[in-house]
Short mmCIF file of C-alpha atoms in Angstrom, two decimals:
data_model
loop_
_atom_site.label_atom_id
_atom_site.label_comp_id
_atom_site.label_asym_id
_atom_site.label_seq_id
_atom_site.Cartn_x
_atom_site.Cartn_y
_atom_site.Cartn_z
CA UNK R 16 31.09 7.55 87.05
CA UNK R 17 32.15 5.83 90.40
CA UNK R 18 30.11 3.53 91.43
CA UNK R 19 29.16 3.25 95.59
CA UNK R 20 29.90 -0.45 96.78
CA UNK R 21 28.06 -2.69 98.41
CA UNK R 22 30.03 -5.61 101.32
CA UNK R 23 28.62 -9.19 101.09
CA UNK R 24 29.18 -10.90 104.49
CA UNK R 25 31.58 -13.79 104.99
CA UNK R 26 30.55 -16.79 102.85
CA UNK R 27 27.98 -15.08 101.08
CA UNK R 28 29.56 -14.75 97.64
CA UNK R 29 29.21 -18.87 97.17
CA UNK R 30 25.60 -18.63 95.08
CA UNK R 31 26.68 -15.67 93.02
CA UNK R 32 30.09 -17.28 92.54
CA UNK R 33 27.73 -20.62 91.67
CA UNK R 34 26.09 -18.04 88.95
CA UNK R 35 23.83 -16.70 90.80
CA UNK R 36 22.42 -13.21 90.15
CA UNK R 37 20.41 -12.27 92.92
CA UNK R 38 21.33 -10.98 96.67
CA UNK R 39 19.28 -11.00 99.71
CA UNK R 40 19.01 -8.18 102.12
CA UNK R 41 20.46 -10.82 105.00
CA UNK R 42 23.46 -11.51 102.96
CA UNK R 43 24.82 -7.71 103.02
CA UNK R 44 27.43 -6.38 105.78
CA UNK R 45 25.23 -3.65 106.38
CA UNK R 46 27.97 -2.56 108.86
CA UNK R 47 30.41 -1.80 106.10
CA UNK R 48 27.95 -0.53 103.29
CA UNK R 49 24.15 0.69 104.91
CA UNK R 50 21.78 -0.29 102.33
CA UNK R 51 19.90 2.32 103.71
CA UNK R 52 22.22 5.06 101.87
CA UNK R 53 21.54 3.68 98.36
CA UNK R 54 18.56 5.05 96.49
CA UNK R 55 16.03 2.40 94.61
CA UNK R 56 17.62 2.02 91.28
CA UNK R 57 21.10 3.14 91.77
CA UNK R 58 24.17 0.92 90.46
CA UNK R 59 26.88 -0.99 92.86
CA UNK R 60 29.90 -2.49 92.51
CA UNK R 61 29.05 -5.59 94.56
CA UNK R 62 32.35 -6.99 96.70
CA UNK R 63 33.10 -10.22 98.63
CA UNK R 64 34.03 -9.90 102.12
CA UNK R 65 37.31 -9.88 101.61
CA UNK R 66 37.12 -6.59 99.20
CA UNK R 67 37.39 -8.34 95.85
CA UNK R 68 35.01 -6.93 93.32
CA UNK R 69 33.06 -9.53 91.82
CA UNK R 70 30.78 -6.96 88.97
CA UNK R 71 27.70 -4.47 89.31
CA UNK R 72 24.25 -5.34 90.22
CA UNK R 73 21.50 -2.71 90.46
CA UNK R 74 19.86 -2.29 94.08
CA UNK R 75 16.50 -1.88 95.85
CA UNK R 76 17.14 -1.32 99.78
CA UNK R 77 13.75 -2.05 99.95
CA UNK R 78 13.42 -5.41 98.57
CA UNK R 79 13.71 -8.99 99.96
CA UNK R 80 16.24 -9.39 96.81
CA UNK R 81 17.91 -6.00 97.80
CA UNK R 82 20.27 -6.16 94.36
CA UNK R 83 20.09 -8.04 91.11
CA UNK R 84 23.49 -8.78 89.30
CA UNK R 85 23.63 -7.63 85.79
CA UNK R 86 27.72 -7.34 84.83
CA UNK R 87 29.99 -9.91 86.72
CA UNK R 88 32.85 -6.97 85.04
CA UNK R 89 33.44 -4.47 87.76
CA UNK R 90 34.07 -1.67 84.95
CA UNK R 91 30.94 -2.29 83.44
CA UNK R 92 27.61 -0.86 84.41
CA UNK R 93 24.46 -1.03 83.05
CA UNK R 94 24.51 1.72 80.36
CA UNK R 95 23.43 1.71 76.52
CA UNK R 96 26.40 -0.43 75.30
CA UNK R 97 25.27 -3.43 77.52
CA UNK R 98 22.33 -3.14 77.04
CA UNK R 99 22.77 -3.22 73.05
CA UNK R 100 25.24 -6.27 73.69
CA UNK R 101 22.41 -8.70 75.76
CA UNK R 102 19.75 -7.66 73.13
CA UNK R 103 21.93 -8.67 70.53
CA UNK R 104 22.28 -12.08 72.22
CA UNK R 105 18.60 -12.22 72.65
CA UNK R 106 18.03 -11.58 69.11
CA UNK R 107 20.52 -13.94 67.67
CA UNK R 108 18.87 -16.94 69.90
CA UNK R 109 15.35 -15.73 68.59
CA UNK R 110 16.54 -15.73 65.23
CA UNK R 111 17.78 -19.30 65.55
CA UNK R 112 14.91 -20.52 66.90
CA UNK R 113 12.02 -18.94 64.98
CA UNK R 114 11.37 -17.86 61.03
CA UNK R 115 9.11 -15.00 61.65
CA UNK R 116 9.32 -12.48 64.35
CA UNK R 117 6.66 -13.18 66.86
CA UNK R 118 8.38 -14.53 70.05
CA UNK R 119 9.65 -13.37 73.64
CA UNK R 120 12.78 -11.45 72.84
CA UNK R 121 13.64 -11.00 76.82
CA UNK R 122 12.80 -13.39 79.57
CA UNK R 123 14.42 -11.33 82.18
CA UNK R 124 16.89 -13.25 84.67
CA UNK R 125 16.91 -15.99 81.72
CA UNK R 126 18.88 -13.33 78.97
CA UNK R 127 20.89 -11.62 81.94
CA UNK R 128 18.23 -9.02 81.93
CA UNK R 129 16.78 -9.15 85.68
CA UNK R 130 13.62 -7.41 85.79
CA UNK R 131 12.70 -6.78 82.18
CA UNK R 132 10.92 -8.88 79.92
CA UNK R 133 10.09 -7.84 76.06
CA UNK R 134 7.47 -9.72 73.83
CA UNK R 135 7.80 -8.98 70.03
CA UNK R 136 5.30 -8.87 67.98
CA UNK R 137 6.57 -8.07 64.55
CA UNK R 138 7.91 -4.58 64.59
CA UNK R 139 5.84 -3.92 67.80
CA UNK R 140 7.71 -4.56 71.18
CA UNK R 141 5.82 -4.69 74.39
CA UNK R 142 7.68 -4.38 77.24
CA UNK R 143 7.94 -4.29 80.98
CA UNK R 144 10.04 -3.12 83.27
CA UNK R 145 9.53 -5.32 86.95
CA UNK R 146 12.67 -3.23 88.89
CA UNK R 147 13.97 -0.29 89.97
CA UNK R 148 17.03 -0.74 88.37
CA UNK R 149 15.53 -1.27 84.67
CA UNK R 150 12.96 1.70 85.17
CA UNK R 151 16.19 3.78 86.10
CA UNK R 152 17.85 2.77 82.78
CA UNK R 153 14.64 3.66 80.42
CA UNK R 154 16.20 6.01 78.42
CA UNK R 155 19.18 4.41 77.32
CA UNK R 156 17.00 1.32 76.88
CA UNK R 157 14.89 2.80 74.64
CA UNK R 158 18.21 3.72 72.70
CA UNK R 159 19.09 0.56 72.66
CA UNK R 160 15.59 -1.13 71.59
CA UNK R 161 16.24 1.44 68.36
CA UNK R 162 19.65 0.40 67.22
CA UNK R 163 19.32 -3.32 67.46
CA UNK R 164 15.77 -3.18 66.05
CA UNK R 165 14.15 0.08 65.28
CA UNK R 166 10.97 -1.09 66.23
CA UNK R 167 8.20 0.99 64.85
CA UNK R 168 6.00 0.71 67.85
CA UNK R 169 7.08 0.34 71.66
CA UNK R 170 4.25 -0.19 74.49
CA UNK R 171 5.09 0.14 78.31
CA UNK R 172 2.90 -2.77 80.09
CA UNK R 173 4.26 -1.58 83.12
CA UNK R 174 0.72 -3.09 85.52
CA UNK R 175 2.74 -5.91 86.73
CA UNK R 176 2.20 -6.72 90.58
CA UNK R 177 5.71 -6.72 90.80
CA UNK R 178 6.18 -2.62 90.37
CA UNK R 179 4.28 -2.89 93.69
CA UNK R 180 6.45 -4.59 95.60
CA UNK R 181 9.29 -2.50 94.23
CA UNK R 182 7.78 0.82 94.79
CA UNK R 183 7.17 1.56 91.16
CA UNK R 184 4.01 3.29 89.77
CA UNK R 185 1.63 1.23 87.67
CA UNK R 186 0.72 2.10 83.64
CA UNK R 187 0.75 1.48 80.47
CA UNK R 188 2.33 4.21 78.23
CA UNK R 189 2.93 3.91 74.14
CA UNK R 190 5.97 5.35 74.15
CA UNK R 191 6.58 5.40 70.34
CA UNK R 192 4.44 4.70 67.36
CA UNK R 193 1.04 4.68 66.62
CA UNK R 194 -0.59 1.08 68.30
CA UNK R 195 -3.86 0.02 66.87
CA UNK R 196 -4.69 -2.07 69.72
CA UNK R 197 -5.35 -5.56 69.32
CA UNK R 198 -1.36 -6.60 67.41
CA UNK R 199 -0.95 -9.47 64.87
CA UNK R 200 1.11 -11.76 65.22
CA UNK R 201 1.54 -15.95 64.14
CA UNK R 202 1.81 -19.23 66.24
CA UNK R 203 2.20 -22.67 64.82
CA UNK R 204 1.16 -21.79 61.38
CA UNK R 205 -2.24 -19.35 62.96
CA UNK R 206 -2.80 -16.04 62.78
CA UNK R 207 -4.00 -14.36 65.96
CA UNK R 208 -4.88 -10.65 67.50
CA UNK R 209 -3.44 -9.89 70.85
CA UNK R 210 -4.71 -7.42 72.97
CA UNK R 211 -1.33 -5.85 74.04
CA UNK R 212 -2.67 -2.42 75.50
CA UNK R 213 -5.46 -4.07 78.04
CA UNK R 214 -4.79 -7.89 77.75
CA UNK R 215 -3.09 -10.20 80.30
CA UNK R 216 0.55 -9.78 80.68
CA UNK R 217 2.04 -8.56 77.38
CA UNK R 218 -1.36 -9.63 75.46
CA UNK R 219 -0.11 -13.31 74.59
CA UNK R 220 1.50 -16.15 76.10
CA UNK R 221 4.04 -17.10 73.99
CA UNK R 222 5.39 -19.52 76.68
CA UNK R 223 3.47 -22.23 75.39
CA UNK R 224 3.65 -22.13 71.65
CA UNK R 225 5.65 -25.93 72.10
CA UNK R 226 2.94 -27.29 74.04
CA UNK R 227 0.32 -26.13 71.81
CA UNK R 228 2.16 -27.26 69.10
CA UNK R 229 2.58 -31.02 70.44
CA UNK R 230 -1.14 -30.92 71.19
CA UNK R 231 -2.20 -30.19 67.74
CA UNK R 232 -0.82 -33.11 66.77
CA UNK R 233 -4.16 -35.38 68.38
CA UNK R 234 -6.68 -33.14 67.71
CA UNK R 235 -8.67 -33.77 64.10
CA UNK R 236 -11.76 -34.73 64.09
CA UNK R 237 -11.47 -34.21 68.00
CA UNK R 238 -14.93 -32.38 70.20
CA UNK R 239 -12.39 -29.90 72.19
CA UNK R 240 -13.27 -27.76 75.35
CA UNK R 241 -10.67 -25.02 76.35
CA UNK R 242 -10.82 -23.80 79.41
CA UNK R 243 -9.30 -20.48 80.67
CA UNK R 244 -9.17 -19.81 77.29
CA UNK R 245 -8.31 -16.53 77.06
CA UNK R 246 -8.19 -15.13 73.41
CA UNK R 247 -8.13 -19.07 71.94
CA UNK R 248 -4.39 -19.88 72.00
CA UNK R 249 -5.20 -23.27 72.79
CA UNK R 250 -8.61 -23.38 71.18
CA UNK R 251 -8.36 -21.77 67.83
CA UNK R 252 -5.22 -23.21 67.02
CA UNK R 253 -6.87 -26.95 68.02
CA UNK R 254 -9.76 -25.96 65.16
CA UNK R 255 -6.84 -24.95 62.93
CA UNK R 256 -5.48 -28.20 63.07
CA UNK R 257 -8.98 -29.98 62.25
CA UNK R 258 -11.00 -30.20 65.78
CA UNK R 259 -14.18 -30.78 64.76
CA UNK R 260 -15.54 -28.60 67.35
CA UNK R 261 -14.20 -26.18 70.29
CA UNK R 262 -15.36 -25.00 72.93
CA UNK R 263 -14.09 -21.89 74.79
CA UNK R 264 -14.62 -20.92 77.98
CA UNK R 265 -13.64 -18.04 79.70
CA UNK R 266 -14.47 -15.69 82.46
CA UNK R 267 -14.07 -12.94 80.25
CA UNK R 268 -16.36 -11.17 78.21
CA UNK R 269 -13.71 -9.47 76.22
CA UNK R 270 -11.58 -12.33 76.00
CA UNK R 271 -14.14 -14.15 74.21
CA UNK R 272 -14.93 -11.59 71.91
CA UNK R 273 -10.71 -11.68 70.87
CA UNK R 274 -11.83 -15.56 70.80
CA UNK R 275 -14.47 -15.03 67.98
CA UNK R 276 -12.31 -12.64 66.11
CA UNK R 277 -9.09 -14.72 66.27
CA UNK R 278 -11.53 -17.98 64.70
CA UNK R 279 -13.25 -15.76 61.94
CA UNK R 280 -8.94 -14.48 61.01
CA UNK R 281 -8.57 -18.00 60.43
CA UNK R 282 -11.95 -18.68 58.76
CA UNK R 283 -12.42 -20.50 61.88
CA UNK R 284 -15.87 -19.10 63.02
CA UNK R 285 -18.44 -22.28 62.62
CA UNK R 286 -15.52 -25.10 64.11
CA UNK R 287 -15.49 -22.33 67.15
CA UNK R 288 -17.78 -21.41 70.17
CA UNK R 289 -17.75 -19.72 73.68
CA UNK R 290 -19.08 -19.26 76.86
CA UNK R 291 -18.52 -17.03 79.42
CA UNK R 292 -18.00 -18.36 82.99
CA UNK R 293 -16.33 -19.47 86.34
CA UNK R 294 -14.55 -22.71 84.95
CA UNK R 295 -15.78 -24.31 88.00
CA UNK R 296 -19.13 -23.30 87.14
CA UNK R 297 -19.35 -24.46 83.80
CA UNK R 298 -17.81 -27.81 84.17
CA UNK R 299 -20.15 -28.73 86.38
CA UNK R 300 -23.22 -27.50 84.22
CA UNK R 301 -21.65 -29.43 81.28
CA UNK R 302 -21.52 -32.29 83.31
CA UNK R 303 -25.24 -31.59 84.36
CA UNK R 304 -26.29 -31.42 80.08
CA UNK R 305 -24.52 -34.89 79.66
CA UNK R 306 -22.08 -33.08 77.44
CA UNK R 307 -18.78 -35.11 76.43
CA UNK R 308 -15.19 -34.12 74.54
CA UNK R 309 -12.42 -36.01 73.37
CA UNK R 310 -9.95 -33.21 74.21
CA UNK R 311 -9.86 -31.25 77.35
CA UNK R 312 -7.19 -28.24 77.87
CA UNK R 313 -6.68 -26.52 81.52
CA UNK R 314 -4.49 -23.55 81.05
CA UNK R 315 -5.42 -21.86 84.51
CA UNK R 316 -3.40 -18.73 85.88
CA UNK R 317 -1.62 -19.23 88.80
CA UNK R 318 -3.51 -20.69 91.77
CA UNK R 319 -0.12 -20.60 93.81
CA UNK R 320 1.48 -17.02 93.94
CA UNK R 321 2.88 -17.55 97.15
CA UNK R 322 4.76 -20.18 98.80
CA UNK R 323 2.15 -20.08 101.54
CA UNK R 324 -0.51 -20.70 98.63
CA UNK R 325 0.47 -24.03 98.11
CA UNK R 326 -1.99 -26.29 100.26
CA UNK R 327 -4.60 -24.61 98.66
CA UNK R 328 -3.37 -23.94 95.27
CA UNK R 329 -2.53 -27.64 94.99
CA UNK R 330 -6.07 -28.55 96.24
CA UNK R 331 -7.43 -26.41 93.40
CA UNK R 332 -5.67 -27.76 91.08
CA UNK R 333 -7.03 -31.39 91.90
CA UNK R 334 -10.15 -29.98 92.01
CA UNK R 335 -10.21 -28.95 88.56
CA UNK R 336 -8.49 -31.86 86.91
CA UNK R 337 -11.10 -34.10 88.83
CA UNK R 338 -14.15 -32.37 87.12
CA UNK R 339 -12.71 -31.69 83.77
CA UNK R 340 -11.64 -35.70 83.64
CA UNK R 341 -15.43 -36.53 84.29
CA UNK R 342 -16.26 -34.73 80.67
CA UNK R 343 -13.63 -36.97 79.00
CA UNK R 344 -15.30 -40.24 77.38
CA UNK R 345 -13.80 -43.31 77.50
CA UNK R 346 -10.60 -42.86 75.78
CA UNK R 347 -9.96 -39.27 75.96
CA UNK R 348 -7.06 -36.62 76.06
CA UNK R 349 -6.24 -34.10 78.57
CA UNK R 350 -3.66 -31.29 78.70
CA UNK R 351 -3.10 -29.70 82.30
CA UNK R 352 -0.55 -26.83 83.00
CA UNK R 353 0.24 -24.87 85.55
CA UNK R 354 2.48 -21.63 85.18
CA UNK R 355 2.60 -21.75 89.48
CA UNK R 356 6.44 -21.44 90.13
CA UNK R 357 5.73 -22.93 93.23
CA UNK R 358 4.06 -26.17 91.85
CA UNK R 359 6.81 -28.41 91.89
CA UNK R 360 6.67 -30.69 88.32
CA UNK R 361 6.26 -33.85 90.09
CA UNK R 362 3.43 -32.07 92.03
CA UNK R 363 1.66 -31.66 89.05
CA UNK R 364 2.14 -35.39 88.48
CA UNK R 365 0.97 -35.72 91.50
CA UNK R 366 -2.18 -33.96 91.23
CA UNK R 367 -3.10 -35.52 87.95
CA UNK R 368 -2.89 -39.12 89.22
CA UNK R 369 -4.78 -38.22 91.96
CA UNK R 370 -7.92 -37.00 90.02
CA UNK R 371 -7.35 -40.05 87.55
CA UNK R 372 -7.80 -42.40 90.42
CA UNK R 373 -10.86 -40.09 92.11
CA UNK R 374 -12.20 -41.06 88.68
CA UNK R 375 -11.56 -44.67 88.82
CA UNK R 376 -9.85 -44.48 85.35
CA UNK R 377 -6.38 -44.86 83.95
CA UNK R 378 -3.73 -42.52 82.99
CA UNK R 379 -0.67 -42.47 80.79
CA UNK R 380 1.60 -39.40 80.67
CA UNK R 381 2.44 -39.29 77.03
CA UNK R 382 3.71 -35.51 77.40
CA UNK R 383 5.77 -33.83 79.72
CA UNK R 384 6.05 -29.92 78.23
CA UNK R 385 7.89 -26.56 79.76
CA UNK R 386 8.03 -23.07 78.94
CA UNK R 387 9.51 -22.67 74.95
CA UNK R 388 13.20 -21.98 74.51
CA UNK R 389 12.58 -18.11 74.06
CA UNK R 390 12.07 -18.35 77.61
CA UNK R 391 15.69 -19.59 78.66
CA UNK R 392 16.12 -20.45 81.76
CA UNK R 393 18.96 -19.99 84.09
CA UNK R 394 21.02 -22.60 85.43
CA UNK R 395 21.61 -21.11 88.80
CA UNK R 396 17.89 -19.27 89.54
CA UNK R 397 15.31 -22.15 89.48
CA UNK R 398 12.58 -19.37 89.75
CA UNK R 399 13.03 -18.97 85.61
CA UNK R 400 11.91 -21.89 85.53
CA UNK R 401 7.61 -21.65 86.16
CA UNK R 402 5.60 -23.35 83.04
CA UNK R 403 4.63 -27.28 83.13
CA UNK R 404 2.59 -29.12 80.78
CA UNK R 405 1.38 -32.69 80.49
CA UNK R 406 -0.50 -34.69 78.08
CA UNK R 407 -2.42 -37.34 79.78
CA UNK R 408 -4.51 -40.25 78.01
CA UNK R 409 -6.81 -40.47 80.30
CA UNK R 410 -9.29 -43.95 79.69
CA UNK R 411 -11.42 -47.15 81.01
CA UNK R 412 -10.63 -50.66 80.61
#
């Protein structure tokens, strides 16, 4: 099939040339090739100014980012064999990485996939599709998905905000198998449950399985209170790892309930507790009760979406590293992340010496974690690049 092409202006071929996969609407000689005349979805051969074709990107007239590069060959489009060949690279990194097959087998952008990320949970697959172009190429991805893995179960979590902003209808579909909603799957030597049909995101956040892991490290014989705790990443692998007792708190009734069940799959149940709250809230009613830990996680979603979120996204987050540091005892631990995009790392820094002066203590950064490495991230896009973590002593002379 011929593809339609679509005219960069003069000069505008530099950040795709630098690697590069996106394209803004601004950078297209509309004059030459109306973005208007290409449907949502539909497949380009992108060209330089000049003529040259330099691959095929998918397009969203649309969009801000009007077309997403995913072939720098000119001859090849987005079809099943491609598609077979990038999941094949994804899967050979994964299987480097990891001994058992629980891990993020696409990070979109990251695994030359723009706008689809896959979790894998054994031989159950959650997916979602973010674009027009990847909803447009179902099918054959679905065909693909079968001959590089032949997954027995595949779940559409297509509910992302994202399918918004494209134009793209909002579900979640089980498009093969049988799913007995919550999944199993194993992090850092613990067994958990994930919610994959009606949890956040894909039902887990695999992102931080290196973080966790370089936390467990410090925590026996540890009092630990996880905040945001969702289903007890943080939390139930802490009492795994000999935390004498945990605390998790969440603003989630079900969440909490996954909590319990994920610390009795571990025989976990008496090291493990909850309660349900505004983490705001409950800090400052444990700080009312006098209660103290030695180990305090913040694992909040993101309080910056936007770039225009970050004055108050970045007063938020001092906000809640201030009050959790004021349940710390003398010589305690804390772990603060942020998966804001648009928290600059040395912001983060930033925000966590502020609150350790507010307290009139001392801090030494002892950890400085990212997203894990089955979320690659590309050299040329800093956007794949989202998840910070540091480990901060935080204690009095």
């Amino acid at each position: 099939m011929t593809l339609s092409s679509l005219r960069l202006k003069k000069n505008a071929d530099r950040r795709l040339k630098a690697g590069h996969l996106w394209l803004y609407s601004n950078e297209i000689d509309t004059a030459a090739t109306p973005l208007k005349g290409l449907e949502p979805g539909q497949q380009v051969v992108v060209e330089a100014a000049n003529g040259k074709a330099m691959g095929v990107a998918y397009v969203n007239p649309n969009s801000l980012i009007c077309a997403r590069l995913v072939s720098r060959d000119p001859q090849q489009s987005l079809d099943r064999s491609l598609l077979v060949h990038r999941l094949n690279q994804a899967l050979a990194l994964r299987q480097q990485l990891f001994a058992a097959p629980y891990y993020r087998l696409v990070h979109g952008e990251g695994d030359l996939l723009p706008g689809l990320v896959i979790d894998r949970f054994g031989d159950t697959l959650v997916v979602q599709l973010n674009t027009a172009g990847m909803q447009a190429v179902l099918p054959e991805l679905l065909d693909a998905l079968d001959k590089v893995l032949s997954p027995v179960n595949v779940v559409l979590r297509n509910d992302t905000s994202g399918r918004r902003q494209e134009g793209l209808e909002r579900s979640v579909e089980v498009v093969k198998g049988d799913v007995g909603d919550p999944v199993l799957l194993e992090e850092n030597g613990v067994r958990f449950s994930a919610p994959v049909l009606d949890g956040q995101k894909t039902g887990w956040f695999y992102d931080h399985r290196v973080n966790r892991a370089w936390l467990n490290q410090f925590v026996a014989g540890k009092r630990v209170l996880d905040l945001f705790s969702y289903v007890g990443g943080w939390g139930v692998q802490a009492a795994a790892h000999g935390a004498r007792e945990v605390l998790c708190v969440d603003a989630s009734a079900p969440a909490l309930e996954r909590v319990a069940d994920n610390a009795a799959l571990n025989g976990l149940h008496e090291q493990v507790s909850v309660g349900e709250g505004d983490a705001f809230d409950v800090l400052a009613a444990l700080k009312a009760e006098g209660e103290q830990f030695d180990v305090v996680i913040l694992d909040p979603p993101a309080f910056i979406k936007k770039r225009k979120d970050i004055p108050n996204g970045e007063r938020a987050y001092g906000k809640l590293n201030r009050e959790a540091m004021r349940l710390l005892g003398r010589d305690g631990l804390l772990l603060s992340a942020s998966c804001s995009m648009h928290l600059a790392p040395e912001r983060l820094v930033d925000v966590v010496r502020g609150a350790v002066r507010h307290q009139d203590r001392h801090g030494q950064i002892l950890f400085q974690g990212h997203q894990g490495p089955d979320h690659p991230v590309h050299p040329a896009i800093p956007e794949t690049s989202y998840l910070k973590a540091l480990g901060v002593r935080v204690f009095r002379d």
